[in-house]
Amino acid sequence: MIRSMTGYGKGELAAENRSFTVEMRAVNNKFCEFHIRMPRIFNPLEDRLRKLLSTRVFRGRVDISVSYRTHSAQDAKITYNEALAENYHAVLTAISRKFNLRGHDGDILGLVAKFPDVVEFEKDLGDDALESLWTDLEAAANIAIDGFLAMREAEGTALEASIREKGQNIGQLLSIVETKAPDVVAGYREKLRKRMEDALSGIAVDEYRFLNEIAHFADKAAIDEEITRLHSHLAQLSHILDEGGTVGRKLDFLAQEMAREANTIGAKANFADISKVVIELKGEIEKIREQVQNIE
């Protein structure tokens, strides 16, 4: 199974007195990066969540958002930072007096309460409570991961089909190049003989030197090895896709090698009919290179 690196998943779990929502989004990345946003009281659970994710997601930048709601008055405790509140209140009152601003203590209190870390939500997380919370969070996270991977697999299936189609197109174009390859030397032989005959003006052409030049050119323009290697790369492409799993890096490297062989064929076989086909060949390979960037 081939997976895309982009995806989205959402998991919700409602327990007796609380509920969890976990959302996941991912974009392309060479490595695997998890960026988790969750209430600070769950910081002790972050490492567990990372380990859970790492067993099922292997590549891409993944943003995870965890939200939590409690339905029990005994389950939560609201406190405030007295020293910080006093400082904010003193500063706001001084500003109000300095600029002769009209306002009531209630207005200033409302502003103070909005500043960071003045009013805080606390929860006494003992070991039992922590384990209970992890059980619910893990369940919600697994629901999110299931949906996330389902989307990745659906996109991966479409990518695989497209890459296979382009691989077949490359194979067909490569067959055309093979058919036209002998014409490169034949065309050069005709052009060289005509140029030599025109230059010599009726003097007999030195066949030994002529054939030696043709042999030298044929050696330089030979593209048999490149064609063979490109056929091998196409077979590897099909094998890797059949293999499935986390193959994005393999496919990326293989596409680079295919592009290198195509460039060499174009450079060595300096022949108009082949050049036209090589342009199409390189175009198909480039499309594969773009698509494998999105494979896990």
PDB file of C-alpha atoms in Angstrom:
ATOM      1  CA  MET A   1       0.000   0.000   0.000  1.00  0.00           C
ATOM      2  CA  ILE A   2       1.348   3.407  -1.053  1.00  0.00           C
ATOM      3  CA  ARG A   3       0.474   6.397   1.129  1.00  0.00           C
ATOM      4  CA  SER A   4       0.479  10.094   0.409  1.00  0.00           C
ATOM      5  CA  MET A   5       2.138  12.430   2.917  1.00  0.00           C
ATOM      6  CA  THR A   6      -0.828  14.803   3.035  1.00  0.00           C
ATOM      7  CA  GLY A   7      -3.849  13.876   5.098  1.00  0.00           C
ATOM      8  CA  TYR A   8      -6.422  14.868   7.698  1.00  0.00           C
ATOM      9  CA  GLY A   9      -8.048  12.966  10.523  1.00  0.00           C
ATOM     10  CA  LYS A  10     -10.320  13.778  13.451  1.00  0.00           C
ATOM     11  CA  GLY A  11     -11.115  11.699  16.503  1.00  0.00           C
ATOM     12  CA  GLU A  12     -13.724  12.484  19.151  1.00  0.00           C
ATOM     13  CA  LEU A  13     -14.415  10.601  22.348  1.00  0.00           C
ATOM     14  CA  ALA A  14     -17.021  11.463  24.978  1.00  0.00           C
ATOM     15  CA  ALA A  15     -16.630   9.811  28.373  1.00  0.00           C
ATOM     16  CA  GLU A  16     -18.937  10.172  31.389  1.00  0.00           C
ATOM     17  CA  ASN A  17     -17.630  13.542  32.565  1.00  0.00           C
ATOM     18  CA  ARG A  18     -15.223  14.646  29.852  1.00  0.00           C
ATOM     19  CA  SER A  19     -14.608  14.671  26.121  1.00  0.00           C
ATOM     20  CA  PHE A  20     -11.534  14.705  23.879  1.00  0.00           C
ATOM     21  CA  THR A  21     -11.105  15.917  20.305  1.00  0.00           C
ATOM     22  CA  VAL A  22      -7.909  15.127  18.382  1.00  0.00           C
ATOM     23  CA  GLU A  23      -7.268  16.617  14.938  1.00  0.00           C
ATOM     24  CA  MET A  24      -4.352  15.777  12.642  1.00  0.00           C
ATOM     25  CA  ARG A  25      -3.109  17.509   9.496  1.00  0.00           C
ATOM     26  CA  ALA A  26       0.016  16.697   7.485  1.00  0.00           C
ATOM     27  CA  VAL A  27       2.037  18.172   4.634  1.00  0.00           C
ATOM     28  CA  ASN A  28       5.138  17.004   2.767  1.00  0.00           C
ATOM     29  CA  ASN A  29       8.443  16.786   4.592  1.00  0.00           C
ATOM     30  CA  LYS A  30      11.671  14.846   4.020  1.00  0.00           C
ATOM     31  CA  PHE A  31      11.540  13.643   7.609  1.00  0.00           C
ATOM     32  CA  CYS A  32       8.904  12.860  10.233  1.00  0.00           C
ATOM     33  CA  GLU A  33       7.989  15.782  12.459  1.00  0.00           C
ATOM     34  CA  PHE A  34       5.188  15.903  15.035  1.00  0.00           C
ATOM     35  CA  HIS A  35       3.997  19.298  16.258  1.00  0.00           C
ATOM     36  CA  ILE A  36       1.562  18.827  19.138  1.00  0.00           C
ATOM     37  CA  ARG A  37      -0.688  21.482  20.672  1.00  0.00           C
ATOM     38  CA  MET A  38      -2.539  20.416  23.801  1.00  0.00           C
ATOM     39  CA  PRO A  39      -3.581  21.851  27.189  1.00  0.00           C
ATOM     40  CA  ARG A  40      -0.612  22.217  29.494  1.00  0.00           C
ATOM     41  CA  ILE A  41      -2.104  19.903  32.080  1.00  0.00           C
ATOM     42  CA  PHE A  42      -1.587  17.045  29.616  1.00  0.00           C
ATOM     43  CA  ASN A  43       2.129  17.688  29.167  1.00  0.00           C
ATOM     44  CA  PRO A  44       2.939  14.446  31.063  1.00  0.00           C
ATOM     45  CA  LEU A  45       1.077  12.567  28.310  1.00  0.00           C
ATOM     46  CA  GLU A  46       2.826  14.189  25.331  1.00  0.00           C
ATOM     47  CA  ASP A  47       5.630  11.637  25.155  1.00  0.00           C
ATOM     48  CA  ARG A  48       3.122   8.772  25.101  1.00  0.00           C
ATOM     49  CA  LEU A  49       1.208  10.465  22.307  1.00  0.00           C
ATOM     50  CA  ARG A  50       4.399  10.937  20.272  1.00  0.00           C
ATOM     51  CA  LYS A  51       5.267   7.257  20.668  1.00  0.00           C
ATOM     52  CA  LEU A  52       1.774   6.245  19.568  1.00  0.00           C
ATOM     53  CA  LEU A  53       2.024   8.444  16.477  1.00  0.00           C
ATOM     54  CA  SER A  54       5.511   7.180  15.601  1.00  0.00           C
ATOM     55  CA  THR A  55       4.256   3.583  15.398  1.00  0.00           C
ATOM     56  CA  ARG A  56       1.797   4.461  12.627  1.00  0.00           C
ATOM     57  CA  VAL A  57       3.039   7.603  10.874  1.00  0.00           C
ATOM     58  CA  PHE A  58       6.539   7.589   9.382  1.00  0.00           C
ATOM     59  CA  ARG A  59       7.017  10.696   7.243  1.00  0.00           C
ATOM     60  CA  GLY A  60       5.713  14.239   6.808  1.00  0.00           C
ATOM     61  CA  ARG A  61       5.134  17.261   9.008  1.00  0.00           C
ATOM     62  CA  VAL A  62       2.125  16.392  11.160  1.00  0.00           C
ATOM     63  CA  ASP A  63       0.278  19.006  13.230  1.00  0.00           C
ATOM     64  CA  ILE A  64      -1.783  17.511  16.066  1.00  0.00           C
ATOM     65  CA  SER A  65      -4.296  19.518  18.054  1.00  0.00           C
ATOM     66  CA  VAL A  66      -5.812  18.116  21.248  1.00  0.00           C
ATOM     67  CA  SER A  67      -8.781  19.807  22.913  1.00  0.00           C
ATOM     68  CA  TYR A  68     -10.397  18.741  26.169  1.00  0.00           C
ATOM     69  CA  ARG A  69     -13.623  19.567  27.930  1.00  0.00           C
ATOM     70  CA  THR A  70     -14.680  18.544  31.420  1.00  0.00           C
ATOM     71  CA  HIS A  71     -18.312  18.317  32.479  1.00  0.00           C
ATOM     72  CA  SER A  72     -17.691  17.913  36.179  1.00  0.00           C
ATOM     73  CA  ALA A  73     -17.378  20.853  38.566  1.00  0.00           C
ATOM     74  CA  GLN A  74     -15.227  18.705  40.850  1.00  0.00           C
ATOM     75  CA  ASP A  75     -12.942  17.783  38.000  1.00  0.00           C
ATOM     76  CA  ALA A  76     -11.585  21.296  37.531  1.00  0.00           C
ATOM     77  CA  LYS A  77     -10.170  24.032  39.663  1.00  0.00           C
ATOM     78  CA  ILE A  78      -9.802  27.686  38.715  1.00  0.00           C
ATOM     79  CA  THR A  79      -7.015  29.696  40.373  1.00  0.00           C
ATOM     80  CA  TYR A  80      -5.409  33.041  39.803  1.00  0.00           C
ATOM     81  CA  ASN A  81      -1.889  34.412  40.105  1.00  0.00           C
ATOM     82  CA  GLU A  82      -2.351  37.022  42.836  1.00  0.00           C
ATOM     83  CA  ALA A  83       0.997  38.832  42.422  1.00  0.00           C
ATOM     84  CA  LEU A  84       0.656  39.038  38.667  1.00  0.00           C
ATOM     85  CA  ALA A  85      -2.945  40.280  38.939  1.00  0.00           C
ATOM     86  CA  GLU A  86      -1.900  43.002  41.404  1.00  0.00           C
ATOM     87  CA  ASN A  87       0.861  44.205  39.076  1.00  0.00           C
ATOM     88  CA  TYR A  88      -1.434  44.347  36.056  1.00  0.00           C
ATOM     89  CA  HIS A  89      -4.090  46.180  38.112  1.00  0.00           C
ATOM     90  CA  ALA A  90      -1.560  48.736  39.391  1.00  0.00           C
ATOM     91  CA  VAL A  91      -0.215  49.431  35.899  1.00  0.00           C
ATOM     92  CA  LEU A  92      -3.662  49.801  34.336  1.00  0.00           C
ATOM     93  CA  THR A  93      -4.830  52.062  37.163  1.00  0.00           C
ATOM     94  CA  ALA A  94      -1.730  54.259  36.761  1.00  0.00           C
ATOM     95  CA  ILE A  95      -2.313  54.525  33.021  1.00  0.00           C
ATOM     96  CA  SER A  96      -5.962  55.453  33.607  1.00  0.00           C
ATOM     97  CA  ARG A  97      -5.010  58.238  36.059  1.00  0.00           C
ATOM     98  CA  LYS A  98      -2.129  59.505  33.914  1.00  0.00           C
ATOM     99  CA  PHE A  99      -4.329  60.072  30.890  1.00  0.00           C
ATOM    100  CA  ASN A 100      -7.482  60.909  32.847  1.00  0.00           C
ATOM    101  CA  LEU A 101      -9.341  57.961  31.425  1.00  0.00           C
ATOM    102  CA  ARG A 102     -12.772  57.132  32.724  1.00  0.00           C
ATOM    103  CA  GLY A 103     -13.325  53.623  33.854  1.00  0.00           C
ATOM    104  CA  HIS A 104     -14.600  51.534  36.699  1.00  0.00           C
ATOM    105  CA  ASP A 105     -12.772  48.926  38.733  1.00  0.00           C
ATOM    106  CA  GLY A 106     -14.908  46.313  37.013  1.00  0.00           C
ATOM    107  CA  ASP A 107     -13.584  47.388  33.626  1.00  0.00           C
ATOM    108  CA  ILE A 108      -9.993  47.172  34.823  1.00  0.00           C
ATOM    109  CA  LEU A 109     -10.681  43.796  36.453  1.00  0.00           C
ATOM    110  CA  GLY A 110     -12.034  42.486  33.146  1.00  0.00           C
ATOM    111  CA  LEU A 111      -8.848  43.535  31.380  1.00  0.00           C
ATOM    112  CA  VAL A 112      -6.629  42.027  34.063  1.00  0.00           C
ATOM    113  CA  ALA A 113      -8.428  38.681  33.807  1.00  0.00           C
ATOM    114  CA  LYS A 114      -7.687  38.516  30.074  1.00  0.00           C
ATOM    115  CA  PHE A 115      -3.924  38.774  30.456  1.00  0.00           C
ATOM    116  CA  PRO A 116      -1.959  35.516  30.092  1.00  0.00           C
ATOM    117  CA  ASP A 117      -1.388  33.392  33.202  1.00  0.00           C
ATOM    118  CA  VAL A 118      -3.595  35.532  35.472  1.00  0.00           C
ATOM    119  CA  VAL A 119      -6.510  33.096  35.548  1.00  0.00           C
ATOM    120  CA  GLU A 120      -5.479  29.454  35.209  1.00  0.00           C
ATOM    121  CA  PHE A 121      -7.188  26.117  34.969  1.00  0.00           C
ATOM    122  CA  GLU A 122      -5.651  23.530  37.247  1.00  0.00           C
ATOM    123  CA  LYS A 123      -6.235  19.869  37.736  1.00  0.00           C
ATOM    124  CA  ASP A 124      -4.692  17.622  40.316  1.00  0.00           C
ATOM    125  CA  LEU A 125      -3.488  14.783  38.112  1.00  0.00           C
ATOM    126  CA  GLY A 126      -2.635  11.851  40.311  1.00  0.00           C
ATOM    127  CA  ASP A 127      -1.387   8.615  38.772  1.00  0.00           C
ATOM    128  CA  ASP A 128      -4.877   7.087  38.595  1.00  0.00           C
ATOM    129  CA  ALA A 129      -6.347  10.204  37.003  1.00  0.00           C
ATOM    130  CA  LEU A 130      -3.451  10.411  34.531  1.00  0.00           C
ATOM    131  CA  GLU A 131      -3.936   6.797  33.418  1.00  0.00           C
ATOM    132  CA  SER A 132      -7.662   7.339  33.041  1.00  0.00           C
ATOM    133  CA  LEU A 133      -7.078  10.440  30.918  1.00  0.00           C
ATOM    134  CA  TRP A 134      -4.518   8.633  28.775  1.00  0.00           C
ATOM    135  CA  THR A 135      -6.964   5.804  28.095  1.00  0.00           C
ATOM    136  CA  ASP A 136      -9.493   8.295  26.680  1.00  0.00           C
ATOM    137  CA  LEU A 137      -6.893  10.390  24.856  1.00  0.00           C
ATOM    138  CA  GLU A 138      -5.344   7.296  23.279  1.00  0.00           C
ATOM    139  CA  ALA A 139      -8.739   6.141  22.035  1.00  0.00           C
ATOM    140  CA  ALA A 140      -9.509   9.556  20.492  1.00  0.00           C
ATOM    141  CA  ALA A 141      -6.015   9.711  18.959  1.00  0.00           C
ATOM    142  CA  ASN A 142      -6.394   6.274  17.369  1.00  0.00           C
ATOM    143  CA  ILE A 143      -9.706   7.313  15.795  1.00  0.00           C
ATOM    144  CA  ALA A 144      -7.978  10.388  14.361  1.00  0.00           C
ATOM    145  CA  ILE A 145      -5.032   8.333  13.095  1.00  0.00           C
ATOM    146  CA  ASP A 146      -7.377   5.805  11.445  1.00  0.00           C
ATOM    147  CA  GLY A 147      -9.099   8.575   9.479  1.00  0.00           C
ATOM    148  CA  PHE A 148      -5.787  10.263   8.746  1.00  0.00           C
ATOM    149  CA  LEU A 149      -4.256   7.082   7.327  1.00  0.00           C
ATOM    150  CA  ALA A 150      -7.395   6.275   5.339  1.00  0.00           C
ATOM    151  CA  MET A 151      -7.091   9.622   3.558  1.00  0.00           C
ATOM    152  CA  ARG A 152      -3.373   9.060   2.980  1.00  0.00           C
ATOM    153  CA  GLU A 153      -4.047   5.621   1.520  1.00  0.00           C
ATOM    154  CA  ALA A 154      -6.780   6.915  -0.797  1.00  0.00           C
ATOM    155  CA  GLU A 155      -4.473   9.625  -2.122  1.00  0.00           C
ATOM    156  CA  GLY A 156      -1.602   7.132  -2.303  1.00  0.00           C
ATOM    157  CA  THR A 157      -3.687   4.767  -4.442  1.00  0.00           C
ATOM    158  CA  ALA A 158      -4.359   7.572  -6.913  1.00  0.00           C
ATOM    159  CA  LEU A 159      -0.671   8.533  -6.967  1.00  0.00           C
ATOM    160  CA  GLU A 160       0.390   4.935  -7.544  1.00  0.00           C
ATOM    161  CA  ALA A 161      -1.979   4.554 -10.498  1.00  0.00           C
ATOM    162  CA  SER A 162      -0.696   7.779 -12.039  1.00  0.00           C
ATOM    163  CA  ILE A 163       2.975   6.832 -11.573  1.00  0.00           C
ATOM    164  CA  ARG A 164       2.391   3.379 -13.092  1.00  0.00           C
ATOM    165  CA  GLU A 165       0.717   4.980 -16.107  1.00  0.00           C
ATOM    166  CA  LYS A 166       3.654   7.330 -16.590  1.00  0.00           C
ATOM    167  CA  GLY A 167       6.051   4.402 -16.230  1.00  0.00           C
ATOM    168  CA  GLN A 168       4.243   2.647 -19.082  1.00  0.00           C
ATOM    169  CA  ASN A 169       4.471   5.816 -21.184  1.00  0.00           C
ATOM    170  CA  ILE A 170       8.217   5.989 -20.525  1.00  0.00           C
ATOM    171  CA  GLY A 171       8.575   2.349 -21.592  1.00  0.00           C
ATOM    172  CA  GLN A 172       6.784   3.037 -24.874  1.00  0.00           C
ATOM    173  CA  LEU A 173       8.891   6.133 -25.559  1.00  0.00           C
ATOM    174  CA  LEU A 174      12.049   4.193 -24.743  1.00  0.00           C
ATOM    175  CA  SER A 175      11.067   1.533 -27.311  1.00  0.00           C
ATOM    176  CA  ILE A 176      10.831   4.272 -29.937  1.00  0.00           C
ATOM    177  CA  VAL A 177      14.297   5.497 -28.973  1.00  0.00           C
ATOM    178  CA  GLU A 178      15.648   1.930 -29.348  1.00  0.00           C
ATOM    179  CA  THR A 179      14.107   1.665 -32.807  1.00  0.00           C
ATOM    180  CA  LYS A 180      15.627   4.950 -33.928  1.00  0.00           C
ATOM    181  CA  ALA A 181      19.047   4.470 -32.277  1.00  0.00           C
ATOM    182  CA  PRO A 182      20.666   2.770 -35.343  1.00  0.00           C
ATOM    183  CA  ASP A 183      19.623   5.754 -37.467  1.00  0.00           C
ATOM    184  CA  VAL A 184      22.006   7.974 -35.502  1.00  0.00           C
ATOM    185  CA  VAL A 185      25.136   6.305 -36.875  1.00  0.00           C
ATOM    186  CA  ALA A 186      23.606   5.737 -40.319  1.00  0.00           C
ATOM    187  CA  GLY A 187      22.646   9.393 -40.590  1.00  0.00           C
ATOM    188  CA  TYR A 188      26.090  10.522 -39.476  1.00  0.00           C
ATOM    189  CA  ARG A 189      27.735   8.162 -42.004  1.00  0.00           C
ATOM    190  CA  GLU A 190      25.761   9.664 -44.888  1.00  0.00           C
ATOM    191  CA  LYS A 191      26.425  13.245 -43.820  1.00  0.00           C
ATOM    192  CA  LEU A 192      30.145  12.626 -43.265  1.00  0.00           C
ATOM    193  CA  ARG A 193      30.623  10.900 -46.620  1.00  0.00           C
ATOM    194  CA  LYS A 194      28.829  13.719 -48.423  1.00  0.00           C
ATOM    195  CA  ARG A 195      30.931  16.359 -46.660  1.00  0.00           C
ATOM    196  CA  MET A 196      34.169  14.507 -47.443  1.00  0.00           C
ATOM    197  CA  GLU A 197      33.236  13.972 -51.078  1.00  0.00           C
ATOM    198  CA  ASP A 198      32.300  17.640 -51.469  1.00  0.00           C
ATOM    199  CA  ALA A 199      35.533  18.714 -49.819  1.00  0.00           C
ATOM    200  CA  LEU A 200      37.740  16.359 -51.865  1.00  0.00           C
ATOM    201  CA  SER A 201      36.134  17.366 -55.196  1.00  0.00           C
ATOM    202  CA  GLY A 202      36.389  14.017 -56.978  1.00  0.00           C
ATOM    203  CA  ILE A 203      39.363  12.590 -55.081  1.00  0.00           C
ATOM    204  CA  ALA A 204      38.638   9.137 -53.678  1.00  0.00           C
ATOM    205  CA  VAL A 205      37.686   9.014 -50.020  1.00  0.00           C
ATOM    206  CA  ASP A 206      40.136   7.176 -47.753  1.00  0.00           C
ATOM    207  CA  GLU A 207      37.853   4.356 -46.633  1.00  0.00           C
ATOM    208  CA  TYR A 208      40.079   3.396 -43.717  1.00  0.00           C
ATOM    209  CA  ARG A 209      40.008   6.882 -42.218  1.00  0.00           C
ATOM    210  CA  PHE A 210      36.327   7.192 -43.058  1.00  0.00           C
ATOM    211  CA  LEU A 211      35.427   3.948 -41.257  1.00  0.00           C
ATOM    212  CA  ASN A 212      37.674   4.858 -38.350  1.00  0.00           C
ATOM    213  CA  GLU A 213      35.806   8.152 -37.933  1.00  0.00           C
ATOM    214  CA  ILE A 214      32.463   6.360 -38.109  1.00  0.00           C
ATOM    215  CA  ALA A 215      33.588   3.839 -35.470  1.00  0.00           C
ATOM    216  CA  HIS A 216      34.745   6.652 -33.207  1.00  0.00           C
ATOM    217  CA  PHE A 217      31.445   8.460 -33.573  1.00  0.00           C
ATOM    218  CA  ALA A 218      29.430   5.271 -33.020  1.00  0.00           C
ATOM    219  CA  ASP A 219      31.298   4.692 -29.768  1.00  0.00           C
ATOM    220  CA  LYS A 220      30.617   8.227 -28.547  1.00  0.00           C
ATOM    221  CA  ALA A 221      26.967   8.202 -29.597  1.00  0.00           C
ATOM    222  CA  ALA A 222      26.144   4.691 -28.328  1.00  0.00           C
ATOM    223  CA  ILE A 223      23.154   4.800 -25.967  1.00  0.00           C
ATOM    224  CA  ASP A 224      22.655   1.062 -25.476  1.00  0.00           C
ATOM    225  CA  GLU A 225      23.858   1.132 -21.877  1.00  0.00           C
ATOM    226  CA  GLU A 226      21.644   4.068 -20.966  1.00  0.00           C
ATOM    227  CA  ILE A 227      18.622   2.399 -22.549  1.00  0.00           C
ATOM    228  CA  THR A 228      19.339  -0.830 -20.660  1.00  0.00           C
ATOM    229  CA  ARG A 229      19.703   1.013 -17.356  1.00  0.00           C
ATOM    230  CA  LEU A 230      16.499   2.964 -17.940  1.00  0.00           C
ATOM    231  CA  HIS A 231      14.638  -0.289 -18.640  1.00  0.00           C
ATOM    232  CA  SER A 232      16.080  -1.624 -15.367  1.00  0.00           C
ATOM    233  CA  HIS A 233      14.919   1.499 -13.519  1.00  0.00           C
ATOM    234  CA  LEU A 234      11.394   1.006 -14.880  1.00  0.00           C
ATOM    235  CA  ALA A 235      11.391  -2.565 -13.586  1.00  0.00           C
ATOM    236  CA  GLN A 236      12.575  -1.304 -10.191  1.00  0.00           C
ATOM    237  CA  LEU A 237       9.835   1.330 -10.218  1.00  0.00           C
ATOM    238  CA  SER A 238       7.185  -1.343 -10.648  1.00  0.00           C
ATOM    239  CA  HIS A 239       8.812  -3.550  -7.985  1.00  0.00           C
ATOM    240  CA  ILE A 240       8.953  -0.725  -5.407  1.00  0.00           C
ATOM    241  CA  LEU A 241       5.306   0.169  -6.025  1.00  0.00           C
ATOM    242  CA  ASP A 242       4.366  -3.506  -5.602  1.00  0.00           C
ATOM    243  CA  GLU A 243       6.405  -3.599  -2.389  1.00  0.00           C
ATOM    244  CA  GLY A 244       4.517  -0.644  -0.896  1.00  0.00           C
ATOM    245  CA  GLY A 245       5.121   0.790   2.552  1.00  0.00           C
ATOM    246  CA  THR A 246       7.368   3.752   3.264  1.00  0.00           C
ATOM    247  CA  VAL A 247       8.998   3.992  -0.171  1.00  0.00           C
ATOM    248  CA  GLY A 248       8.948   7.725  -0.897  1.00  0.00           C
ATOM    249  CA  ARG A 249      12.712   8.190  -0.527  1.00  0.00           C
ATOM    250  CA  LYS A 250      13.451   5.147  -2.712  1.00  0.00           C
ATOM    251  CA  LEU A 251      11.176   6.428  -5.442  1.00  0.00           C
ATOM    252  CA  ASP A 252      12.677   9.904  -5.231  1.00  0.00           C
ATOM    253  CA  PHE A 253      16.201   8.523  -5.701  1.00  0.00           C
ATOM    254  CA  LEU A 254      15.076   6.242  -8.540  1.00  0.00           C
ATOM    255  CA  ALA A 255      13.365   9.131 -10.359  1.00  0.00           C
ATOM    256  CA  GLN A 256      16.604  11.138 -10.148  1.00  0.00           C
ATOM    257  CA  GLU A 257      18.523   8.231 -11.701  1.00  0.00           C
ATOM    258  CA  MET A 258      15.942   7.934 -14.482  1.00  0.00           C
ATOM    259  CA  ALA A 259      16.278  11.634 -15.237  1.00  0.00           C
ATOM    260  CA  ARG A 260      20.081  11.277 -15.384  1.00  0.00           C
ATOM    261  CA  GLU A 261      19.873   8.459 -17.949  1.00  0.00           C
ATOM    262  CA  ALA A 262      17.366  10.393 -20.062  1.00  0.00           C
ATOM    263  CA  ASN A 263      19.628  13.456 -20.060  1.00  0.00           C
ATOM    264  CA  THR A 264      22.593  11.328 -21.153  1.00  0.00           C
ATOM    265  CA  ILE A 265      20.584   9.774 -23.992  1.00  0.00           C
ATOM    266  CA  GLY A 266      19.588  13.217 -25.208  1.00  0.00           C
ATOM    267  CA  ALA A 267      23.155  14.506 -25.049  1.00  0.00           C
ATOM    268  CA  LYS A 268      24.778  11.498 -26.766  1.00  0.00           C
ATOM    269  CA  ALA A 269      22.169  10.823 -29.446  1.00  0.00           C
ATOM    270  CA  ASN A 270      22.280  14.219 -31.101  1.00  0.00           C
ATOM    271  CA  PHE A 271      19.646  13.266 -33.639  1.00  0.00           C
ATOM    272  CA  ALA A 272      16.451  15.251 -34.275  1.00  0.00           C
ATOM    273  CA  ASP A 273      14.035  12.294 -34.274  1.00  0.00           C
ATOM    274  CA  ILE A 274      15.433  10.957 -31.014  1.00  0.00           C
ATOM    275  CA  SER A 275      15.656  14.415 -29.401  1.00  0.00           C
ATOM    276  CA  LYS A 276      11.911  14.904 -29.867  1.00  0.00           C
ATOM    277  CA  VAL A 277      11.167  11.610 -28.133  1.00  0.00           C
ATOM    278  CA  VAL A 278      13.666  12.332 -25.338  1.00  0.00           C
ATOM    279  CA  ILE A 279      11.890  15.620 -24.592  1.00  0.00           C
ATOM    280  CA  GLU A 280       8.653  13.689 -24.027  1.00  0.00           C
ATOM    281  CA  LEU A 281      10.570  11.068 -22.047  1.00  0.00           C
ATOM    282  CA  LYS A 282      12.063  13.683 -19.731  1.00  0.00           C
ATOM    283  CA  GLY A 283       8.647  15.294 -19.310  1.00  0.00           C
ATOM    284  CA  GLU A 284       7.122  12.040 -18.050  1.00  0.00           C
ATOM    285  CA  ILE A 285      10.036  11.428 -15.688  1.00  0.00           C
ATOM    286  CA  GLU A 286       9.722  14.950 -14.292  1.00  0.00           C
ATOM    287  CA  LYS A 287       6.044  14.332 -13.570  1.00  0.00           C
ATOM    288  CA  ILE A 288       7.008  11.206 -11.629  1.00  0.00           C
ATOM    289  CA  ARG A 289       9.646  13.168  -9.709  1.00  0.00           C
ATOM    290  CA  GLU A 290       7.007  15.711  -8.663  1.00  0.00           C
ATOM    291  CA  GLN A 291       4.532  13.042  -7.587  1.00  0.00           C
ATOM    292  CA  VAL A 292       6.934  10.934  -5.523  1.00  0.00           C
ATOM    293  CA  GLN A 293       7.669  14.035  -3.418  1.00  0.00           C
ATOM    294  CA  ASN A 294       4.223  13.462  -1.898  1.00  0.00           C
ATOM    295  CA  ILE A 295       4.702   9.779  -1.052  1.00  0.00           C
ATOM    296  CA  GLU A 296       5.420   8.681   2.511  1.00  0.00           C
TER     297      GLU A 296
END
